[in-house]
Amino acid sequence: MSQTRKVRKAVFPVAGLGTRFLPATKAVPKEMLTVVDKPVIQYVVDEALDAGIEHLIFVTGRSKAVIEDYFDIQVELEQTLRQRNKTAELKLLESILPVAGSTSFTRQQEPLGLGHAVWCARELVGNEPFALLLPDMIMKGEKGCLKGMVELFEHSNANVIAVEECAPDQAHKYGIVGVGDKVGDGFAITKMVEKPAPGTAPSNFFINGRYILQPEIFPILANQERGAGNEIQLTDAMVKLANDQQFAAYHFRGETYDCGAKDGFILANIAFALARADIRPSVEGPLRELVAGLK
């Protein structure tokens, strides 16, 4: 295994078509749909930056150029804001602009699965550990999910996967891990099973879309046969890597919203709106009335 090194790079697989949000995603990438007033991808990037990530790597596809534009200067907009003395808006735009040279974009020409998307980032990642954040999933907790994972990685030098608990009878819907000995603030992973048959899951801890992986995953992915859905599955490659390297689980204690699904997206908007002091007073009352009116 690679020697313990700082996790500097994060990969964001943003090439998906977003078919669950058609017709909106016919023109707008699903990662650019807004939760309150920020695109979903901004929440995920903020989580990465809060964890100390220095280099953002986006694996994109056709029609996703707007994501690249979003993380760049918009000259005409900024000129107009300056002319109108919109200093607060200018400061907001400056606060979300990545440091020059800290973002990279590469294409996944074919939709061959998450494992293939990760493999597409191999040259940009190089021979060092990296974080992988699924852009549909946004987290809300006292500590950022990836920040806690980085702390566990620095303690263990293991590959780290974030997990949460689900109801045992729902385990067949998720990727589930087996629970081993305590490792720092987490535990060793003894097995990984993708959507186990009902009643066969090794635990009720499910993978929630955050990973820290050693670069040895790349040669495995290069030769990984296609699995479920005729795609190159990341879980299959991680199972192989686990034969030679340790995997640890970080138990995230917070709320996760799957913004790739309509219900998760709606709940995220409600939760993040209610967490905003400037918005809650105007929406809490109407929300209570809506709930009270449910039959």
Short mmCIF file of C-alpha atoms in Angstrom, two decimals:
data_model
loop_
_atom_site.label_atom_id
_atom_site.label_comp_id
_atom_site.label_asym_id
_atom_site.label_seq_id
_atom_site.Cartn_x
_atom_site.Cartn_y
_atom_site.Cartn_z
CA MET A 1 0.00 0.00 0.00
CA SER A 2 1.10 3.55 -0.63
CA GLN A 3 2.69 5.33 2.32
CA THR A 4 0.42 7.63 4.30
CA ARG A 5 0.04 10.87 2.39
CA LYS A 6 -2.31 13.80 2.52
CA VAL A 7 -5.53 13.44 0.57
CA ARG A 8 -5.19 16.42 -1.77
CA LYS A 9 -7.42 15.50 -4.70
CA ALA A 10 -11.10 14.76 -5.05
CA VAL A 11 -12.94 13.23 -7.99
CA PHE A 12 -16.52 14.21 -8.86
CA PRO A 13 -18.22 11.96 -11.45
CA VAL A 14 -20.65 14.38 -13.11
CA ALA A 15 -21.24 12.71 -16.47
CA GLY A 16 -24.64 11.21 -15.65
CA LEU A 17 -27.64 12.09 -17.79
CA GLY A 18 -30.07 12.80 -14.94
CA THR A 19 -32.97 10.99 -16.57
CA ARG A 20 -34.95 10.96 -13.32
CA PHE A 21 -35.27 14.75 -13.61
CA LEU A 22 -36.40 15.03 -17.20
CA PRO A 23 -37.48 17.32 -18.75
CA ALA A 24 -35.44 19.79 -16.64
CA THR A 25 -32.18 17.95 -17.28
CA LYS A 26 -32.68 18.10 -21.02
CA ALA A 27 -31.07 21.55 -20.83
CA VAL A 28 -29.63 21.79 -17.28
CA PRO A 29 -27.19 19.23 -15.83
CA LYS A 30 -28.68 17.58 -12.75
CA GLU A 31 -25.65 18.76 -10.74
CA MET A 32 -26.66 22.35 -11.49
CA LEU A 33 -30.19 22.06 -10.12
CA THR A 34 -30.42 24.32 -7.10
CA VAL A 35 -31.01 23.47 -3.47
CA VAL A 36 -32.31 26.81 -2.18
CA ASP A 37 -29.87 29.12 -4.02
CA LYS A 38 -26.81 26.97 -4.71
CA PRO A 39 -26.33 24.18 -7.26
CA VAL A 40 -26.13 20.69 -5.79
CA ILE A 41 -22.52 20.38 -6.95
CA GLN A 42 -21.55 23.47 -4.91
CA TYR A 43 -22.58 21.75 -1.66
CA VAL A 44 -20.45 18.74 -2.54
CA VAL A 45 -17.45 20.88 -3.50
CA ASP A 46 -17.80 22.88 -0.28
CA GLU A 47 -17.65 19.62 1.68
CA ALA A 48 -14.45 18.66 -0.13
CA LEU A 49 -12.80 22.03 0.43
CA ASP A 50 -13.76 21.95 4.11
CA ALA A 51 -11.91 18.62 4.36
CA GLY A 52 -8.71 20.17 2.99
CA ILE A 53 -8.98 19.10 -0.64
CA GLU A 54 -6.73 21.19 -2.89
CA HIS A 55 -7.48 19.88 -6.40
CA LEU A 56 -10.99 19.29 -7.78
CA ILE A 57 -11.28 16.78 -10.63
CA PHE A 58 -14.55 16.61 -12.55
CA VAL A 59 -15.30 13.66 -14.82
CA THR A 60 -17.81 15.15 -17.24
CA GLY A 61 -19.73 14.18 -20.34
CA ARG A 62 -21.30 15.86 -23.32
CA SER A 63 -23.60 18.82 -22.52
CA LYS A 64 -21.90 19.37 -19.14
CA ALA A 65 -19.80 22.40 -20.12
CA VAL A 66 -21.96 24.62 -17.93
CA ILE A 67 -20.36 23.00 -14.87
CA GLU A 68 -16.95 24.13 -16.09
CA ASP A 69 -18.34 27.62 -16.74
CA TYR A 70 -19.83 27.74 -13.24
CA PHE A 71 -16.40 27.29 -11.65
CA ASP A 72 -14.92 30.10 -13.74
CA ILE A 73 -15.16 33.90 -13.81
CA GLN A 74 -18.26 35.28 -15.54
CA VAL A 75 -16.85 38.55 -16.89
CA GLU A 76 -20.05 40.17 -18.14
CA LEU A 77 -21.97 39.36 -14.95
CA GLU A 78 -19.22 40.70 -12.69
CA GLN A 79 -18.89 43.89 -14.73
CA THR A 80 -22.62 44.50 -14.44
CA LEU A 81 -22.54 43.89 -10.68
CA ARG A 82 -19.69 46.37 -10.26
CA GLN A 83 -21.50 48.99 -12.30
CA ARG A 84 -24.53 48.57 -10.05
CA ASN A 85 -22.46 48.53 -6.82
CA LYS A 86 -23.67 45.03 -5.95
CA THR A 87 -20.77 44.41 -3.58
CA ALA A 88 -22.45 41.64 -1.60
CA GLU A 89 -23.17 39.66 -4.75
CA LEU A 90 -19.59 40.17 -5.97
CA LYS A 91 -18.19 38.89 -2.67
CA LEU A 92 -20.45 35.85 -2.91
CA LEU A 93 -19.15 35.00 -6.39
CA GLU A 94 -15.56 35.48 -5.23
CA SER A 95 -16.12 33.17 -2.26
CA ILE A 96 -17.13 30.21 -4.44
CA LEU A 97 -14.46 30.67 -7.11
CA PRO A 98 -11.78 27.96 -6.84
CA VAL A 99 -8.14 28.97 -6.69
CA ALA A 100 -6.70 29.33 -10.20
CA GLY A 101 -5.33 26.01 -11.45
CA SER A 102 -7.11 23.94 -8.77
CA THR A 103 -9.81 22.46 -11.03
CA SER A 104 -9.45 19.91 -13.82
CA PHE A 105 -12.00 18.43 -16.22
CA THR A 106 -11.84 15.19 -18.17
CA ARG A 107 -14.42 13.41 -20.31
CA GLN A 108 -16.08 10.04 -19.84
CA GLN A 109 -16.98 9.43 -23.47
CA GLU A 110 -19.26 6.46 -22.75
CA PRO A 111 -21.66 5.83 -19.85
CA LEU A 112 -19.93 2.69 -18.59
CA GLY A 113 -20.55 3.09 -14.88
CA LEU A 114 -19.01 4.62 -11.78
CA GLY A 115 -15.92 2.43 -11.92
CA HIS A 116 -15.20 3.60 -15.46
CA ALA A 117 -15.72 7.25 -14.45
CA VAL A 118 -13.16 6.86 -11.66
CA TRP A 119 -10.71 5.20 -14.05
CA CYS A 120 -11.07 8.18 -16.43
CA ALA A 121 -9.51 10.37 -13.71
CA ARG A 122 -6.39 8.20 -13.30
CA GLU A 123 -3.92 10.53 -15.05
CA LEU A 124 -5.13 13.55 -13.11
CA VAL A 125 -5.04 11.74 -9.77
CA GLY A 126 -1.65 10.11 -10.29
CA ASN A 127 -0.04 7.85 -7.70
CA GLU A 128 -1.67 9.23 -4.56
CA PRO A 129 -4.77 8.61 -2.46
CA PHE A 130 -7.86 10.51 -3.50
CA ALA A 131 -11.39 11.25 -2.39
CA LEU A 132 -14.42 10.32 -4.46
CA LEU A 133 -17.68 12.18 -3.88
CA LEU A 134 -20.89 11.25 -5.65
CA PRO A 135 -22.39 14.60 -6.71
CA ASP A 136 -26.02 13.55 -6.16
CA MET A 137 -25.51 13.12 -2.41
CA ILE A 138 -25.36 16.14 -0.15
CA MET A 139 -24.74 15.80 3.58
CA LYS A 140 -25.81 17.87 6.54
CA GLY A 141 -24.16 17.33 9.91
CA GLU A 142 -22.12 18.90 12.70
CA LYS A 143 -18.93 17.70 11.00
CA GLY A 144 -18.50 17.37 7.24
CA CYS A 145 -18.61 13.75 6.15
CA LEU A 146 -15.39 13.89 4.13
CA LYS A 147 -13.60 15.78 6.91
CA GLY A 148 -14.27 12.92 9.30
CA MET A 149 -13.15 10.43 6.66
CA VAL A 150 -9.85 12.24 6.15
CA GLU A 151 -9.21 12.08 9.89
CA LEU A 152 -9.84 8.32 9.87
CA PHE A 153 -7.62 7.89 6.81
CA GLU A 154 -4.75 9.74 8.49
CA HIS A 155 -5.14 7.47 11.53
CA SER A 156 -5.38 4.19 9.62
CA ASN A 157 -3.92 4.68 6.10
CA ALA A 158 -6.77 2.41 5.02
CA ASN A 159 -9.15 2.92 2.16
CA VAL A 160 -12.14 4.63 3.79
CA ILE A 161 -15.81 4.34 2.91
CA ALA A 162 -18.52 6.43 4.58
CA VAL A 163 -21.51 4.48 5.86
CA GLU A 164 -24.82 5.13 7.54
CA GLU A 165 -27.37 2.87 9.19
CA CYS A 166 -30.64 1.86 7.59
CA ALA A 167 -33.52 -0.25 8.83
CA PRO A 168 -32.42 -3.91 8.55
CA ASP A 169 -35.38 -4.73 6.29
CA GLN A 170 -34.19 -2.04 3.85
CA ALA A 171 -30.61 -3.32 3.52
CA HIS A 172 -31.37 -5.11 0.24
CA LYS A 173 -31.68 -1.70 -1.44
CA TYR A 174 -28.08 -0.62 -0.78
CA GLY A 175 -24.42 -1.52 -0.93
CA ILE A 176 -23.80 -3.03 2.51
CA VAL A 177 -20.56 -3.57 4.45
CA GLY A 178 -19.61 -6.18 7.03
CA VAL A 179 -18.51 -4.91 10.46
CA GLY A 180 -15.11 -5.83 11.86
CA ASP A 181 -12.86 -4.54 14.63
CA LYS A 182 -12.78 -0.91 15.72
CA VAL A 183 -10.39 1.29 13.71
CA GLY A 184 -9.98 4.77 15.16
CA ASP A 185 -13.45 6.33 15.12
CA GLY A 186 -14.65 3.73 12.63
CA PHE A 187 -14.44 0.00 12.05
CA ALA A 188 -12.76 -2.45 9.71
CA ILE A 189 -14.84 -3.57 6.74
CA THR A 190 -14.96 -7.35 6.43
CA LYS A 191 -16.98 -7.56 3.22
CA MET A 192 -18.89 -5.48 0.69
CA VAL A 193 -22.13 -6.69 -0.86
CA GLU A 194 -24.10 -4.78 -3.49
CA LYS A 195 -27.86 -5.03 -2.80
CA PRO A 196 -27.83 -8.33 -0.87
CA ALA A 197 -30.85 -10.60 -1.09
CA PRO A 198 -33.40 -9.89 1.68
CA GLY A 199 -32.29 -11.47 4.94
CA THR A 200 -28.68 -12.05 3.87
CA ALA A 201 -27.07 -8.65 4.54
CA PRO A 202 -23.98 -8.79 6.77
CA SER A 203 -25.12 -5.61 8.60
CA ASN A 204 -27.38 -2.61 8.19
CA PHE A 205 -24.52 -0.22 7.39
CA PHE A 206 -24.87 1.09 3.84
CA ILE A 207 -22.40 2.97 1.63
CA ASN A 208 -23.54 6.58 1.28
CA GLY A 209 -21.49 7.93 -1.64
CA ARG A 210 -18.19 9.07 -0.12
CA TYR A 211 -14.87 7.25 -0.52
CA ILE A 212 -11.14 7.69 0.04
CA LEU A 213 -9.22 5.25 -2.16
CA GLN A 214 -5.61 4.35 -2.69
CA PRO A 215 -4.30 4.65 -6.30
CA GLU A 216 -3.91 0.87 -6.56
CA ILE A 217 -7.61 0.85 -7.50
CA PHE A 218 -6.73 2.13 -10.99
CA PRO A 219 -4.98 -0.97 -12.42
CA ILE A 220 -7.84 -3.06 -11.08
CA LEU A 221 -10.38 -0.85 -12.81
CA ALA A 222 -8.35 -1.00 -16.03
CA ASN A 223 -8.98 -4.75 -16.21
CA GLN A 224 -12.32 -4.90 -14.43
CA GLU A 225 -14.93 -6.93 -16.28
CA ARG A 226 -18.39 -5.43 -16.62
CA GLY A 227 -20.83 -6.28 -13.87
CA ALA A 228 -24.38 -5.29 -13.01
CA GLY A 229 -26.08 -3.24 -15.71
CA ASN A 230 -23.27 -4.19 -18.10
CA GLU A 231 -21.20 -1.44 -16.43
CA ILE A 232 -17.81 -1.34 -14.73
CA GLN A 233 -18.78 -1.37 -11.07
CA LEU A 234 -16.60 0.36 -8.48
CA THR A 235 -17.75 -2.05 -5.78
CA ASP A 236 -16.41 -5.03 -7.74
CA ALA A 237 -13.01 -3.36 -7.98
CA MET A 238 -13.01 -2.46 -4.27
CA VAL A 239 -13.74 -6.08 -3.37
CA LYS A 240 -10.63 -7.10 -5.30
CA LEU A 241 -8.53 -4.34 -3.72
CA ALA A 242 -9.69 -5.51 -0.27
CA ASN A 243 -7.77 -8.75 -0.85
CA ASP A 244 -4.53 -6.75 -0.47
CA GLN A 245 -5.46 -3.61 1.42
CA GLN A 246 -7.48 -2.69 4.46
CA PHE A 247 -10.83 -0.94 4.17
CA ALA A 248 -12.29 1.02 7.05
CA ALA A 249 -15.76 2.50 7.49
CA TYR A 250 -16.46 6.01 8.73
CA HIS A 251 -19.87 6.15 10.39
CA PHE A 252 -21.42 9.45 9.29
CA ARG A 253 -23.93 10.71 11.83
CA GLY A 254 -26.00 13.29 10.04
CA GLU A 255 -28.52 13.61 7.26
CA THR A 256 -27.89 12.58 3.67
CA TYR A 257 -30.12 13.71 0.82
CA ASP A 258 -30.12 11.91 -2.50
CA CYS A 259 -30.66 14.82 -4.86
CA GLY A 260 -30.67 12.44 -7.81
CA ALA A 261 -34.18 11.43 -6.72
CA LYS A 262 -37.18 13.75 -6.61
CA ASP A 263 -38.08 13.07 -2.99
CA GLY A 264 -34.50 13.55 -1.76
CA PHE A 265 -34.18 16.76 -3.76
CA ILE A 266 -37.38 18.20 -2.30
CA LEU A 267 -36.42 17.23 1.26
CA ALA A 268 -32.97 18.79 0.79
CA ASN A 269 -34.54 22.08 -0.25
CA ILE A 270 -36.77 22.07 2.81
CA ALA A 271 -33.99 21.11 5.23
CA PHE A 272 -31.46 23.63 3.96
CA ALA A 273 -34.07 26.39 3.72
CA LEU A 274 -35.10 25.83 7.35
CA ALA A 275 -31.41 25.95 8.37
CA ARG A 276 -31.09 29.48 6.93
CA ALA A 277 -31.84 32.33 9.34
CA ASP A 278 -32.73 34.59 6.41
CA ILE A 279 -35.27 32.17 4.95
CA ARG A 280 -36.77 30.16 7.81
CA PRO A 281 -39.05 32.92 9.17
CA SER A 282 -40.82 33.27 5.84
CA VAL A 283 -41.21 29.57 5.01
CA GLU A 284 -41.73 27.84 8.37
CA GLY A 285 -45.31 29.05 8.83
CA PRO A 286 -46.51 28.10 5.34
CA LEU A 287 -44.78 24.71 5.65
CA ARG A 288 -46.56 23.99 8.92
CA GLU A 289 -49.86 24.90 7.28
CA LEU A 290 -49.14 22.58 4.35
CA VAL A 291 -48.34 19.70 6.71
CA ALA A 292 -51.38 20.39 8.85
CA GLY A 293 -53.52 20.24 5.71
CA LEU A 294 -52.31 16.78 4.73
CA LYS A 295 -54.97 14.09 4.81
#
